[in-house]
XYZ file of C-alpha atoms in Angstrom:
561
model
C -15.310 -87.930 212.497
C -15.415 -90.845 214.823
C -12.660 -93.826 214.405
C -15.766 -96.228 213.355
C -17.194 -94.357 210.684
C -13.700 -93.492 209.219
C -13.453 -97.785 209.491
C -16.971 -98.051 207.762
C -15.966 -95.053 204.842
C -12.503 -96.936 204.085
C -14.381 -100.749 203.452
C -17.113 -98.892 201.803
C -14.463 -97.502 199.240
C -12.439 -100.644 198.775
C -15.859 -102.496 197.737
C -17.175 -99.693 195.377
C -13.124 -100.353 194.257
C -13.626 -103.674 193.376
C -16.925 -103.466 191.690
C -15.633 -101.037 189.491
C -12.747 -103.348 188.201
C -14.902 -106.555 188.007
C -17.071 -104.202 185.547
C -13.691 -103.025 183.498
C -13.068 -107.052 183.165
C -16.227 -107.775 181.463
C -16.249 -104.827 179.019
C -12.862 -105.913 177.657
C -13.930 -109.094 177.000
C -16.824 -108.252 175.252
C -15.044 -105.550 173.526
C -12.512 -108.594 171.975
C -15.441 -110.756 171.166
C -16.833 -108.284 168.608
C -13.252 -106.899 167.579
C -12.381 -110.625 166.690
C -15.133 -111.079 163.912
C -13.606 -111.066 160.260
C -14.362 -107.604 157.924
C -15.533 -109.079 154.336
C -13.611 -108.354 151.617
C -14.492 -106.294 148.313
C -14.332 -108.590 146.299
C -16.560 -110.885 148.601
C -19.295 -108.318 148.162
C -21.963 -109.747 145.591
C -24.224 -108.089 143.096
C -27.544 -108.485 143.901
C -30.145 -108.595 141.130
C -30.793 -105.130 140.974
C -27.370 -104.596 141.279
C -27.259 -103.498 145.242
C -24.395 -105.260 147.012
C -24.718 -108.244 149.249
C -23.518 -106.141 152.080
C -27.443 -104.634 152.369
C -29.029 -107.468 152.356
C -30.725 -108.278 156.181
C -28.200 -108.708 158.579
C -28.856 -110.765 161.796
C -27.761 -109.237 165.180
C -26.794 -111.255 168.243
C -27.616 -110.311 171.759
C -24.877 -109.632 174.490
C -25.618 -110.429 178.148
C -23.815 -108.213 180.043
C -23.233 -109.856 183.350
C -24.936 -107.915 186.247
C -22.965 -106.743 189.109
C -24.098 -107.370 192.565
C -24.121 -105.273 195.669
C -23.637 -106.107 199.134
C -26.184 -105.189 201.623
C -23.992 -104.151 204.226
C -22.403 -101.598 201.790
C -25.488 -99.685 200.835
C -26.999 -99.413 205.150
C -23.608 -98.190 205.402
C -23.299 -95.631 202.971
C -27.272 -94.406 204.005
C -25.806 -93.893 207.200
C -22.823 -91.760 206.053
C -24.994 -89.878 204.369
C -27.524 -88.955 207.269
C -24.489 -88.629 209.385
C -23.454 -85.926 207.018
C -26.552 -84.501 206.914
C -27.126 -84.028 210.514
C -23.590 -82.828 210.779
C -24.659 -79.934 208.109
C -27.508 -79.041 209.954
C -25.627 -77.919 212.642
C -22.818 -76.429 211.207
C -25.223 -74.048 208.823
C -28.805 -73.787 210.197
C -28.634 -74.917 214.253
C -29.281 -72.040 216.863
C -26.006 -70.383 217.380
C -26.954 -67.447 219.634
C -27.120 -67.996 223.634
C -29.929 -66.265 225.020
C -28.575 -64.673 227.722
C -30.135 -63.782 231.604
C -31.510 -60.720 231.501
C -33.379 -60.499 234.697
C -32.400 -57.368 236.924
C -30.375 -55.509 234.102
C -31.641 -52.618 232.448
C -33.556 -52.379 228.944
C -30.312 -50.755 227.603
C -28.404 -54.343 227.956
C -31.452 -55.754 226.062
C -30.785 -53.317 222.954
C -26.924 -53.731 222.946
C -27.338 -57.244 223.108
C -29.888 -57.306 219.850
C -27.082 -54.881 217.703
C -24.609 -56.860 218.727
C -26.306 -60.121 217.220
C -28.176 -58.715 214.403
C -31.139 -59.485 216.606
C -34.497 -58.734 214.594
C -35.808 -56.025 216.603
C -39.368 -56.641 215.604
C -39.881 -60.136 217.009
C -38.830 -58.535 220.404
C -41.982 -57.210 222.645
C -41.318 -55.562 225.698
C -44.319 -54.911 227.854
C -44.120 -52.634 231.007
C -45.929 -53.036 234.617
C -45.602 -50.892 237.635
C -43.041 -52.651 240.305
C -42.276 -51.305 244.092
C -39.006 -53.583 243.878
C -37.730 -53.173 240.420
C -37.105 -49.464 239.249
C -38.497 -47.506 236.233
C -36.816 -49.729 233.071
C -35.517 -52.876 235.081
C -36.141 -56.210 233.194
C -38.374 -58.879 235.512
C -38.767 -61.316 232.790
C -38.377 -63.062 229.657
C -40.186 -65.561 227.769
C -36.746 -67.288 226.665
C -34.947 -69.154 229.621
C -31.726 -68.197 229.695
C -28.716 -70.840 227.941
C -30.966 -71.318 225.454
C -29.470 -71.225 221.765
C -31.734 -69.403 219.345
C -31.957 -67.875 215.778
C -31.432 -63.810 214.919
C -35.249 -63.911 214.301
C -36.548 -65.418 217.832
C -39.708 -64.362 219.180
C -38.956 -62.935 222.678
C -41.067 -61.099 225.353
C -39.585 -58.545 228.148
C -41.353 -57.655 231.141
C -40.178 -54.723 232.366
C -40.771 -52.130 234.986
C -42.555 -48.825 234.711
C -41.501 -47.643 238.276
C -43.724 -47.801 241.476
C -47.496 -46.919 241.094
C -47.962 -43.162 240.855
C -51.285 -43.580 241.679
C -50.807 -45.780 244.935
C -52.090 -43.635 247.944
C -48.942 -42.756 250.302
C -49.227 -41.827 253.946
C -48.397 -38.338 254.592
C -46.310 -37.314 257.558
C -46.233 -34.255 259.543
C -43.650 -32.523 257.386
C -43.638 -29.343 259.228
C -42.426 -31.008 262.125
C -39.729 -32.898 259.717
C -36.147 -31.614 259.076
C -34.521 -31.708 255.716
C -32.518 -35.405 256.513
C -36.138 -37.149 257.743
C -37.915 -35.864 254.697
C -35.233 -37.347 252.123
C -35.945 -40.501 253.875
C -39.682 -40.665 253.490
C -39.248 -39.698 250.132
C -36.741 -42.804 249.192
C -38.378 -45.226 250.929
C -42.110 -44.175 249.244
C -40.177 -43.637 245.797
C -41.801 -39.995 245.514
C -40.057 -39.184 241.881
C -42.576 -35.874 241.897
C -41.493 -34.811 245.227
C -38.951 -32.074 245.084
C -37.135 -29.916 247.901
C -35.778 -26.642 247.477
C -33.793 -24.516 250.379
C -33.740 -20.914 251.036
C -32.706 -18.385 253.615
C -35.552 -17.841 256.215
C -35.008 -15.189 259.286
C -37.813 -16.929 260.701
C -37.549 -21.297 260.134
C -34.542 -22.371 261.948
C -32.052 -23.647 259.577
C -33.432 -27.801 257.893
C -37.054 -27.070 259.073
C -40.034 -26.612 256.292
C -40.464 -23.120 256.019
C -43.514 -24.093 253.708
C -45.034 -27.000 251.588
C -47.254 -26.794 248.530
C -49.285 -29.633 247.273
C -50.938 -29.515 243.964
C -54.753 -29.619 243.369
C -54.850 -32.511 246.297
C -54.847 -33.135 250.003
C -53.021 -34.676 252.844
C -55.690 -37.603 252.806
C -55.341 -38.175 249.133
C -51.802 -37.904 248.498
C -50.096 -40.693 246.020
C -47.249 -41.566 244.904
C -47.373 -39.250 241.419
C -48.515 -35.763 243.478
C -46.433 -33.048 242.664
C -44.928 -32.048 246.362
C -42.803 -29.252 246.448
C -41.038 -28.409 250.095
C -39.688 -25.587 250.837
C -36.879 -26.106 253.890
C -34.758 -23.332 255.852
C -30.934 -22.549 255.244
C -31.402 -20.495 258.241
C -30.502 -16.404 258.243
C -28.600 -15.094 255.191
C -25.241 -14.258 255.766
C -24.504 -10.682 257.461
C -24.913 -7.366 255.119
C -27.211 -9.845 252.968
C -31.058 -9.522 253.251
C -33.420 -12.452 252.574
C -35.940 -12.115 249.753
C -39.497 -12.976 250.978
C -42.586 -14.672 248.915
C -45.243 -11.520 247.898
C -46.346 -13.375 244.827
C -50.603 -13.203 245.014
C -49.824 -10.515 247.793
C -50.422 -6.311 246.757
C -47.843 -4.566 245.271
C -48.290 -1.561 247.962
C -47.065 -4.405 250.619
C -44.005 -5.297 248.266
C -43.067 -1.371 248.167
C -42.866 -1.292 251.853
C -40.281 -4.108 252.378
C -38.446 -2.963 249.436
C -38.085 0.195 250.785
C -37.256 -0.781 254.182
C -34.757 -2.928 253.213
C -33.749 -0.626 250.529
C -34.230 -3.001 247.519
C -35.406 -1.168 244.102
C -38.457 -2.955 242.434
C -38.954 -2.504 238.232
C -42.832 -2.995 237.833
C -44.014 -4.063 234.693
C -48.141 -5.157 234.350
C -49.860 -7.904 232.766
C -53.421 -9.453 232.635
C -53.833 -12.432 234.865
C -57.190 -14.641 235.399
C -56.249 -15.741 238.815
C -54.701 -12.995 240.144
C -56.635 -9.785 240.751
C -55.558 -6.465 239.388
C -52.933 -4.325 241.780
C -51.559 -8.018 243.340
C -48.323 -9.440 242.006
C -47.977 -12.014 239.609
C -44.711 -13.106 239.510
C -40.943 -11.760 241.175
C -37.810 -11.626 239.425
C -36.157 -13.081 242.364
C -37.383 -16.213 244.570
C -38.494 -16.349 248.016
C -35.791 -17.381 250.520
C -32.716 -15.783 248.190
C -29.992 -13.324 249.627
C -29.763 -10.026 247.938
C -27.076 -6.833 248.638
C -29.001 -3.370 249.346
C -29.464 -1.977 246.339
C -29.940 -4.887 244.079
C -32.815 -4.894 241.584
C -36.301 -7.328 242.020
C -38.756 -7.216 238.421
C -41.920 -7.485 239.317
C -44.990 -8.069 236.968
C -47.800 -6.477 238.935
C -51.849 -7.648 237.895
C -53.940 -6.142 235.884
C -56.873 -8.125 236.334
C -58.398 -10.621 233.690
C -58.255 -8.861 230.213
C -60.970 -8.353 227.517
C -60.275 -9.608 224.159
C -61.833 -7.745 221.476
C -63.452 -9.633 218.330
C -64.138 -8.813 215.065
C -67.807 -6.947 215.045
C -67.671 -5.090 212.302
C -71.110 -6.674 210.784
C -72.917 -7.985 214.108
C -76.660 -7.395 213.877
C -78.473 -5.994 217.100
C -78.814 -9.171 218.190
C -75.675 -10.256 218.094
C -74.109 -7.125 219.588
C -76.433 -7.593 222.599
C -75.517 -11.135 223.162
C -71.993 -10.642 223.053
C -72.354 -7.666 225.131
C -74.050 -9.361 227.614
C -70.833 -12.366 228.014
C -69.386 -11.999 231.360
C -65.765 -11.626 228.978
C -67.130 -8.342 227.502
C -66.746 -6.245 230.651
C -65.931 -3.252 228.295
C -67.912 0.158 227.666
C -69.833 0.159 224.339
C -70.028 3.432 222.961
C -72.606 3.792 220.182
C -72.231 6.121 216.917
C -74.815 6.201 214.884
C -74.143 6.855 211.273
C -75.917 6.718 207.574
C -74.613 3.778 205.500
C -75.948 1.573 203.074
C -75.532 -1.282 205.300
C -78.399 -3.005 207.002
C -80.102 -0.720 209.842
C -78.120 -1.792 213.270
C -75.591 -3.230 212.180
C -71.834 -2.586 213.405
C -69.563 -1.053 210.703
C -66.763 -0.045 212.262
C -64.781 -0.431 215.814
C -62.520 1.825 217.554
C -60.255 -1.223 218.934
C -59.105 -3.640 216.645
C -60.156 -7.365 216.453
C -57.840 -9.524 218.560
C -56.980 -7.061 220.842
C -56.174 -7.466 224.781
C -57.589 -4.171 226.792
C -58.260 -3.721 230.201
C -61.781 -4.453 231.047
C -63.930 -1.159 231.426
C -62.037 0.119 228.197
C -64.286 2.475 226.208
C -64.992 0.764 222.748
C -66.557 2.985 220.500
C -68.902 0.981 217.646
C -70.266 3.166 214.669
C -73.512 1.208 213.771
C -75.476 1.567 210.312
C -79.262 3.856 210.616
C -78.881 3.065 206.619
C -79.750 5.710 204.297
C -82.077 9.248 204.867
C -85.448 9.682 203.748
C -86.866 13.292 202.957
C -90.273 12.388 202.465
C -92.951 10.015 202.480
C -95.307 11.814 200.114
C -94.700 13.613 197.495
C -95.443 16.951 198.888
C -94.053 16.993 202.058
C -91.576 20.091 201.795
C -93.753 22.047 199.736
C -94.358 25.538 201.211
C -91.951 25.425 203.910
C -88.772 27.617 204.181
C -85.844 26.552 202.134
C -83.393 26.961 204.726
C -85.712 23.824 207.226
C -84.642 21.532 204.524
C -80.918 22.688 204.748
C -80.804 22.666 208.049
C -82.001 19.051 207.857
C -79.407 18.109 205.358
C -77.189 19.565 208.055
C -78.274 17.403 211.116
C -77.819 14.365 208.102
C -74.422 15.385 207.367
C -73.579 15.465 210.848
C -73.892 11.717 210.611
C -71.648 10.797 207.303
C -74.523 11.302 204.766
C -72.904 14.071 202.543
C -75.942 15.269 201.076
C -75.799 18.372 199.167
C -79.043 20.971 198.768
C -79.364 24.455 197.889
C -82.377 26.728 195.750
C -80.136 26.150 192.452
C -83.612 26.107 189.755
C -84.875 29.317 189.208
C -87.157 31.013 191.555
C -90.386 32.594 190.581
C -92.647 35.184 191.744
C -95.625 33.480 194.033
C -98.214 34.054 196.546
C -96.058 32.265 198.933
C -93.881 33.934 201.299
C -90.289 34.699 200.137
C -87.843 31.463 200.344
C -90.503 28.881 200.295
C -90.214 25.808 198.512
C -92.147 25.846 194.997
C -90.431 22.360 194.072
C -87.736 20.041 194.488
C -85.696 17.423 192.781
C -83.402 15.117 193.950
C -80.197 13.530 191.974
C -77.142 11.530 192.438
C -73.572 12.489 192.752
C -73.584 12.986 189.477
C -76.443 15.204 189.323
C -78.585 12.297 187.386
C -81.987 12.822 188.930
C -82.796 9.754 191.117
C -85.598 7.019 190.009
C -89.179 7.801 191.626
C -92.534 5.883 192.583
C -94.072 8.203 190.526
C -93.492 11.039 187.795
C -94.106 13.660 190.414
C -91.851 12.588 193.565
C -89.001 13.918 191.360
C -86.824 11.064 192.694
C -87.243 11.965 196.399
C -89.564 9.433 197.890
C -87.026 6.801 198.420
C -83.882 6.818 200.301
C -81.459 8.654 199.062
C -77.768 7.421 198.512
C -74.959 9.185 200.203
C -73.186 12.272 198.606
C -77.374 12.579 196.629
C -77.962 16.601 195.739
C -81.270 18.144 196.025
C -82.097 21.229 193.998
C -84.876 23.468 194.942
C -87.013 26.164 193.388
C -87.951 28.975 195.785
C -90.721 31.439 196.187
C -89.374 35.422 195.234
C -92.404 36.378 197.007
C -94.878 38.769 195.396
C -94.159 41.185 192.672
C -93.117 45.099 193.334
C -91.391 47.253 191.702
C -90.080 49.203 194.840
C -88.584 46.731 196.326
C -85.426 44.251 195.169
C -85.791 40.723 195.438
C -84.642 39.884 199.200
C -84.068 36.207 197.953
C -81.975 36.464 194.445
C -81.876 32.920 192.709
C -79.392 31.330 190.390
C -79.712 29.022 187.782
C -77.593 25.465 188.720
C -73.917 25.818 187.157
C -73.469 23.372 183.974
C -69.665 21.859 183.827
C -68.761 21.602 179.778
C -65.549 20.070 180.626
C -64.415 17.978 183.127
C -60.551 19.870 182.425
C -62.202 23.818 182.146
C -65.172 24.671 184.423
C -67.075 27.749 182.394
C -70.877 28.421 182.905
C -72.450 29.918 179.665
C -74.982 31.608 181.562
C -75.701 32.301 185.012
C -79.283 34.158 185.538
C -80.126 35.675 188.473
C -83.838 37.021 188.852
C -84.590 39.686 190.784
C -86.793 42.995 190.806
C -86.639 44.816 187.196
C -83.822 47.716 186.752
C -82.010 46.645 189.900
C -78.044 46.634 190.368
C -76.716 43.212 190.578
C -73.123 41.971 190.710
C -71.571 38.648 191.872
C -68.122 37.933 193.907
C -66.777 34.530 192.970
C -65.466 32.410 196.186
C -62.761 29.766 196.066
C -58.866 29.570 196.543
C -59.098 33.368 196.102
C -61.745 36.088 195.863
C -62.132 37.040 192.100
C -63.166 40.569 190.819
C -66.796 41.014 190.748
C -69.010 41.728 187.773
C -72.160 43.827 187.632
C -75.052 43.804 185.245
C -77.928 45.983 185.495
C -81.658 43.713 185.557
C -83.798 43.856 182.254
C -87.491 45.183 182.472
C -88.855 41.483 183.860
C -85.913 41.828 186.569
C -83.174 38.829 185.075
C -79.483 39.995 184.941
C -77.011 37.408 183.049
C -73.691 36.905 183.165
C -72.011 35.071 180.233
C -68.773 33.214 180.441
C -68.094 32.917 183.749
C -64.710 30.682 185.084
C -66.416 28.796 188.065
C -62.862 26.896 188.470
C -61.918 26.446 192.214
C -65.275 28.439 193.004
C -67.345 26.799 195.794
C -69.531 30.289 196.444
C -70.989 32.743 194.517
C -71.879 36.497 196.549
C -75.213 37.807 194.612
C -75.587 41.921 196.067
C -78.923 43.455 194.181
C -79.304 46.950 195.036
C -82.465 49.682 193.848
C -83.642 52.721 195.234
C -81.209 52.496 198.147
C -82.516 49.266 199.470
C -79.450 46.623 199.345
C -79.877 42.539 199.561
C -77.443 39.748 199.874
C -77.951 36.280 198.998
C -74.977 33.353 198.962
C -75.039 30.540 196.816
C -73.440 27.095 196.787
C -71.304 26.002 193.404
C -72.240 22.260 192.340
C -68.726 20.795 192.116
C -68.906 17.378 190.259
């Protein structure tokens, strides 16, 4: 505090001094004015009429002036002073700018970001924006909103130009680098600032030593080279050293070229293959050891060799025609479709099953087999359609339906009767599920055949025996379909076989093991049964018939549920 306001403070004090004892004077004086008044006495106080004492009657009060103390002029500007004095004086000592902005032009963003921790700086009031610069490198501060000296707050509001580096998209003049050695071309790049311009050295029995043994731009030219082009340049360390031999480039080159120099300079390749899309198959895709790199004899190179672009299989396993042939068609689905038709209940056409699993990487011209859906057989159209032919056509076209996954079962297992038709032709037919349920018809004498049938259906047929004679056994013996009581003991009642009357007949059970046959001689209208009869593990039943020396043979199929 200055000399003259510690002269104004000290007279402002002795007058507030002498104010306060000219008001001390005048109380006391007052204060003996009322103290000298006389108390009454008690015997003083009168009865009053209604016997209250004189003491409450009204009492009369007298005003005191208290004399009014008066300020000098001079003493109140001066103490309004003081007090702005003081408050300016506050000001700065709790709430003026304390922190010097300091000169950050030319220093790096890093001094920026110490400088804000050090000061408790609040990092959100601080933008830093960033423009390309030839003369100030990648991260160099050019500016600041905030002239440097000046005092400011932890929450200023301050703006940073800085550098992002030279234009990488400025066009650059490009030399005649194979005409450059290695010192020239580290000057062209420093002076152009070519940050994506790299150069590597190898041994070359070919480039004298600091000459560019090759350059390689990428996906530009000469004419349109900037600043940001990757450049890489390749320069000579001149002959490897003696008993040392000098690895050459044979990527994109055939494998059959990279033999030979291996073997002439007695280098041992280990070829592995892969699928490239650039590089075609029997080239090399990459080496194990770079171009220009000294190697003893003997010394070991892996080289991935091409396969060509590969075929990835998808999931077709439920493409309709249309679908298949549109994918086949792709130029991606260079493989060989191999087709294999089969019945399912899927929709006709459509792919069930591959032999190459979905996301799979093959070699194209790989042989993919498909198995595609020619849904379910049909035996007939009308209702008569087998009628009269042979028994064994219609097993021979279960056969070819087999052949293709249905599983159909069929076989003469209804009794055959004596006809005008030829021996073994079809009287009637029925057809029936796994289960041996007959199947649901269009009508009550298609017998459940007119639709088509489900896989593992059975069809049952009753043959011709041909015409009557008594001479002559049966050449076609018939059996009556097996009947399962039990789904834990197999055991027909009755198994009938017709033939001619008074003939020999006996039947040889097939299955894990040939069971002893049983005979039974035929009644007078030619049926032989055979009770009881364990059909457990049997899949074929033998019928022999014999009479008069004339001998016939007939096998039968066992309905296994």
């Amino acid at each position: 505090m200055s000399n003259k306001n510690r002269n104004f403070m000290e007279e402002l004090a002795k007058e507030l001094e002498m104010n306060k004892n000219a008001e001390t004077s005048i109380d006391s004086s007052n204060k003996q004015k009322i103290e000298e008044k006389p108390k009454p006495k008690l015997e003083d106080v009168k009865e009053s009429k209604d016997k209250s004492p004189d003491s409450f009657n009204k009492e009369t009060f007298t005003r005191i002036e208290k004399e009014k103390i008066k300020l000098n002029p001079k003493v109140i500007i001066g103490a309004v002073i003081a007090l702005i004095a003081v408050g300016i004086l506050s000001y700065f000592f709790f709430f003026a700018p304390k922190i010097v902005m300091p000169d950050f032009m030319g220093e790096n963003l890093t001094e920026l970001t110490t400088w804000a921790s050090q000061y408790e700086i609040d990092k959100t009031g601080i933008v830093i924006n960033k423009e390309y610069s030839f003369e100030f490198d990648e991260g160099i501060i050019m500016s600041q909103s905030i002239n440097p000296g000046s005092k400011v707050k932890k929450d200023v509001k301050l703006t940073i130009v800085a550098s992002d580096g030279a234009d990488p998209d400025e066009i650059v003049s490009f030399p005649d680098i194979k005409n450059m050695n290695i010192d020239e071309i580290k000057d062209w790049i420093k002076e152009n600032k070519l940050s994506k311009t790299k150069v590597v050295t190898e041994y070359s029995t070919t480039v004298e030593k600091d000459m560019v043994i090759k350059y390689d731009l990428k996906n530009v030219n000469e004419n349109n080279f900037t600043r940001g082009t990757n450049l890489n340049i390749t320069v000579s360390k001149g002959e490897a050293p003696a008993g040392q031999i000098t690895v050459e480039e044979f990527t994109n080159k055939t494998y059959e070229e990279m033999k030979v120099w291996a073997n002439s300079k007695k280098v041992t390749l280990e070829k592995t293959e892969g699928y490239s899309d650039t590089i075609v198959a029997g080239n090399v895709i990459s080496q194990s050891v770079k171009s220009g790199t000294a190697l003893k004899e003997g010394e070991v190179i892996k080289v991935v060799v091409s396969k060509g672009k590969s075929v990835k299989i998808p999931n077709l396993v439920g493409y309709t025609p249309t679908m298949l042939e549109a994918w086949s068609a792709a130029p991606d689905s260079k493989v060989t479709v191999v087709k294999k038709e089969v019945y399912n209940s899927a929709p006709y056409g459509n792919v069930i099953d591959q032999s190459i699993a979905a996301g799979s990487l093959v070699d194209q011209g790989s042989v993919l087999e498909l198995t595609i859906s020619i849904y379910l057989p049909v035996l007939q159209t009308s209702s008569d359609a087998w009628y009269g032919k042979n028994y064994m056509e219609l097993i021979a076209k279960v056969d070819e339906w087999n052949y293709r996954g249905a599983n159909i079962a069929a076989g003469p297992w209804i009794a055959g009767e004596y006809s005008n038709l030829e021996n073994g032709a079809i009287l009637e037919y029925v057809c029936a599920d796994a289960n041996g349920n007959e199947l649901p018809g269009n009508s009550q004498y298609s017998r459940g055949c007119e639709r088509p049938l489900p896989l593992d259906a059975k069809i049952g047929m009753k043959v011709s025996l041909g015409k009557y004679s008594s001479s002559e056994p049966d050449p076609v013996p018939t059996i009556d379909p097996p009947k399962v009581l039990s789904k834990l003991e197999k055991k027909q009642q009755e198994i009938v076989i017709r033939t001619s009357p008074k003939a020999n007949v006996s039947i040889s059970l097939l299955g894990d093991e040939l069971k002893n046959p049983d005979s039974k001689k035929a009644s007078d209208d030619g049926l032989a049964r055979f009770e009881n009869v364990d059909l457990t593990n049997v899949n074929l039943i033998t019928v022999k018939v014999e009479l008069d020396g004339a001998t016939n043979y007939v096998d039968l199929n066992v309905l296994n549920d």
